Amino acid sequence: MSSLTPKELYNKLSQEAISHDEAHQEKTRVMVGTATCGVAAGALKIKADFIREVEAKNLQDEVDIVEVGCIGHCYAEPLAIIAKPGHPAICYGHLDDGLVHRLVEDFLAGDDPSYEYAMAALERNDVFPTFEDFPRGVYEQKLILEQCGFIDARDINSYIARDGYSALAMALEEKPGWILDEVKASNLRGRGGAGFPAGRKWEACIRSKGEEIYVICNADEGDPGAFMDRSILESDPHLVIEGMILCAFAVGARKGYLYIRAEYPRAVTHVQEAIDQARVKGLLGESILGTDFSFDLEIFQGSGAFVCGEATALVNSMEGKMGMPESRPPRLAQKGYRGKPTVLNNVKTFAYVPLIIRKGAKWFKEIGTPENPGTAVFSLVGKVVNTGLVEVPMGTTLRQLIYEVGDGLPNGKEFKAVQIGGPSGGCLPETALDVPIDFDSLQDAGAIMGSGGLVVMDEDDCMVSVARYFLEFTQHESCGKCTFCRLGTKHMLDILTGITKGEGDDETLNLLEELAEDVRDGSLCNLGRTAPNPVLTTLKYFRDEYKAHILEGRCPAKVCRDLLLYYIEPPKCSKLCNVCVGSCPTEAIFTRDDGLKEIDQEKCVKCDNCLKACPDEYNAVVKLSPPVLPSEKERKAK
Amino acid sequence: MQLLEGEKEQILASVDEVLKNSSKLREDLIPTLQKVQAKLGYLPALAMEKIAEGLNVPAADVYGLVTFYNQFRLNPPGKHQVKVCLGTACYMVGGDITLESFERRMEIREGETSLDRLYSLERVACVGCCTMAPVVVVDEEVEGKVTPTRVDGIMLALQDEEKKSVTEQEPNQGRGEDS
Ligand SMILES: Cc1cc2nc3c(=O)[nH]c(=O)nc-3n(C[C@H](O)[C@H](O)[C@H](O)COP(=O)(O)O)c2cc1C
Ligand code: FES
């Protein structure tokens, strides 16, 4: 043991980190958001542009260009934050090479922050509004996302300089029971979907009195429309690591694992670097901060099976088996990884822990609602203006989230539904928008909190097709262990596929509903038990849309391709333009003798090309559902 | 798929190298498969047999695992790999139509590799940039807002690149044949 206390050792680390950080802060810093979302929007090219322009102006000694994670405003990618001494740090969005050139010339070389291109300032100042001044600022409250995109995820000093690991130093001077008491008092509920109280889970594990105990972080994030966990790991990995160390200290574990999807290579790299750096600083490994507490972490890369997000399946897959769920009990807290007591929590659950320890359970409980304290983190996507990562206090309504934080739907379209909780969740209609976001209310409404994917849908989205999409996903991912899930979902999928083709009769919907209820009640794990949710909720709230498919052969949203055809409206077609002809991959469009274009329905593969290609001033291509040409309609009418 | 010349030796060498650093426990099975796939790009039958031997697990178990997990592939990847996102956000704005366009252009189905091993096509679930849906990953580069017309552009670019690399490799032959 060291002669210094954990706090004294930590203070040394902290001073090092701060002076390291300050050395940086004397210079101008350009922080380019290069999480996966940023990279996809071209952030690496923007970074290269900055480097080139800065060198051209010979400023490389005064300007640091660094990569940061995701600040959540994904709709404005690629974006960068410029922190120049003497100015508030300012965020610029929708960057391109021209804008980079301009910013370097006017702001970095000159001293004009080009406010006309700025999105927001990051700190309060007298000149320019901050993100908190946005209308959404009223509703947003960032706890675990606070540092995401603002700190250098690949440098531990950046985390330590902002009080990182201070909770650990504090806790190591107390008894392990203190952490447990705080976490229990905070009523922190697991963010992996079910909302089970973390403290109770940890306590059960301690009660098992195992000699070896494991701590596992579930970063499998299988919901095909969610990316919060990935963003946190990419942008602020130490927050999760610190949470895991605190948990390990509380339950007496010496070894932990982060189970990260292999599809998340950037998260894997950042976490591995973070683990290595924490070891070097004595925050991980043998005798942490000079105490006799030792704990180490390893990454296990998940191999891309949705069911492996389920706790028992995840453990099976870590043991080299097929990722199939086990019936419980025994719970993992009694018999988990390698048959030993195991604590398994979601990425976000661990991320709250350092904050709760640092600021106290009381602070945490004041945010959100009494039964659901803290915040909810969502990836807000689909038909909404401000897509990205959002964090709001529990109890915020869906309406506030979509219309205030998300700024409503784009292109003046009509709201239809919001899908929450991915394949295990449900679609809620307009009438449910005033439901507060928390574990219990959402469940009552038929959806679930899930891990936090939130997809907004408008009038152009077909609810049958959406239900079919999710069911196809769960059906494909069903591990096949129990009959209800394996065969029931298959049967449901067949019926749904039929409906998208207009097949079925009065009885079909009742049969589908019965099947859904059977699968829900008869499946072994929550994959099967929740798989019918998308179907049940759409049947409940959007039954008319199902009926239109079956009874009229019509897809109201014009999505189901078997129920529509593409048609060029003669009065709108400009005879002189040939764009649609060129866009067609199957040469189905031809020029008639009168110069108008027409689609040969036999050849058309409904690829949507011509509709997209037809210039806005004509918009002559339309989709017709039911798939009846006007000429046929006339003939029938006669 | 037929093994190419020299491929057998390469497979054996890769498996040996990975097994050398393995704990030889069943727990190491998935990481071992991942490492071998990282080297070879896929898991040929021969590699699976050798891994089963090395870790002392039945070959059928290895095969079972490989087919269970989406990450593992039984076909060699194409020189150019295209992954089409069919996550929720991408699906909703026509990701499936984009996928179909690729299938048409490459003349293969999703999950397959073209016979000349130039192209392979896969579907993935949420790449994590739903804002730019529909999203496609072309040779590890993420590209957003890929409409079917853009698919043609991507394919043309890949084909151009191929033509160039052929003429570079065999300059004489290439020119001779052209003229
Ligand atoms: C099919 C299925 C998939 C799941 N996927 C995830 C996941 O991707 N991430 C996650 O944290 N939990 C997932 N869970 C929930 C886990 O089983 C477990 O409840 C959770 O990780 C516990 O962590 P928490 O208490 O912190 O929420 C899934 C459950 C099921 C049934
Ligand atoms: S759904 Fe395609 S990137 Fe998320």
mmCIF file of C-alpha atoms in Angstrom, chain A residues 57 97 177 186 233 330 454 491:
data_model
loop_
_atom_site.group_PDB
_atom_site.id
_atom_site.type_symbol
_atom_site.label_atom_id
_atom_site.label_comp_id
_atom_site.label_asym_id
_atom_site.label_seq_id
_atom_site.Cartn_x
_atom_site.Cartn_y
_atom_site.Cartn_z
ATOM 1 C CA LYS A 57 -1.767 30.605 -42.932
ATOM 2 C CA ASP A 97 -14.340 23.379 -47.364
ATOM 3 C CA GLY A 177 -20.988 -0.354 1.594
ATOM 4 C CA SER A 186 -30.505 7.272 -5.574
ATOM 5 C CA LEU A 233 -18.291 4.869 -25.351
ATOM 6 C CA PRO A 330 -30.973 -18.571 -10.978
ATOM 7 C CA LEU A 454 -36.896 6.818 -30.748
ATOM 8 C CA HIS A 491 -46.317 -17.386 -38.651
#
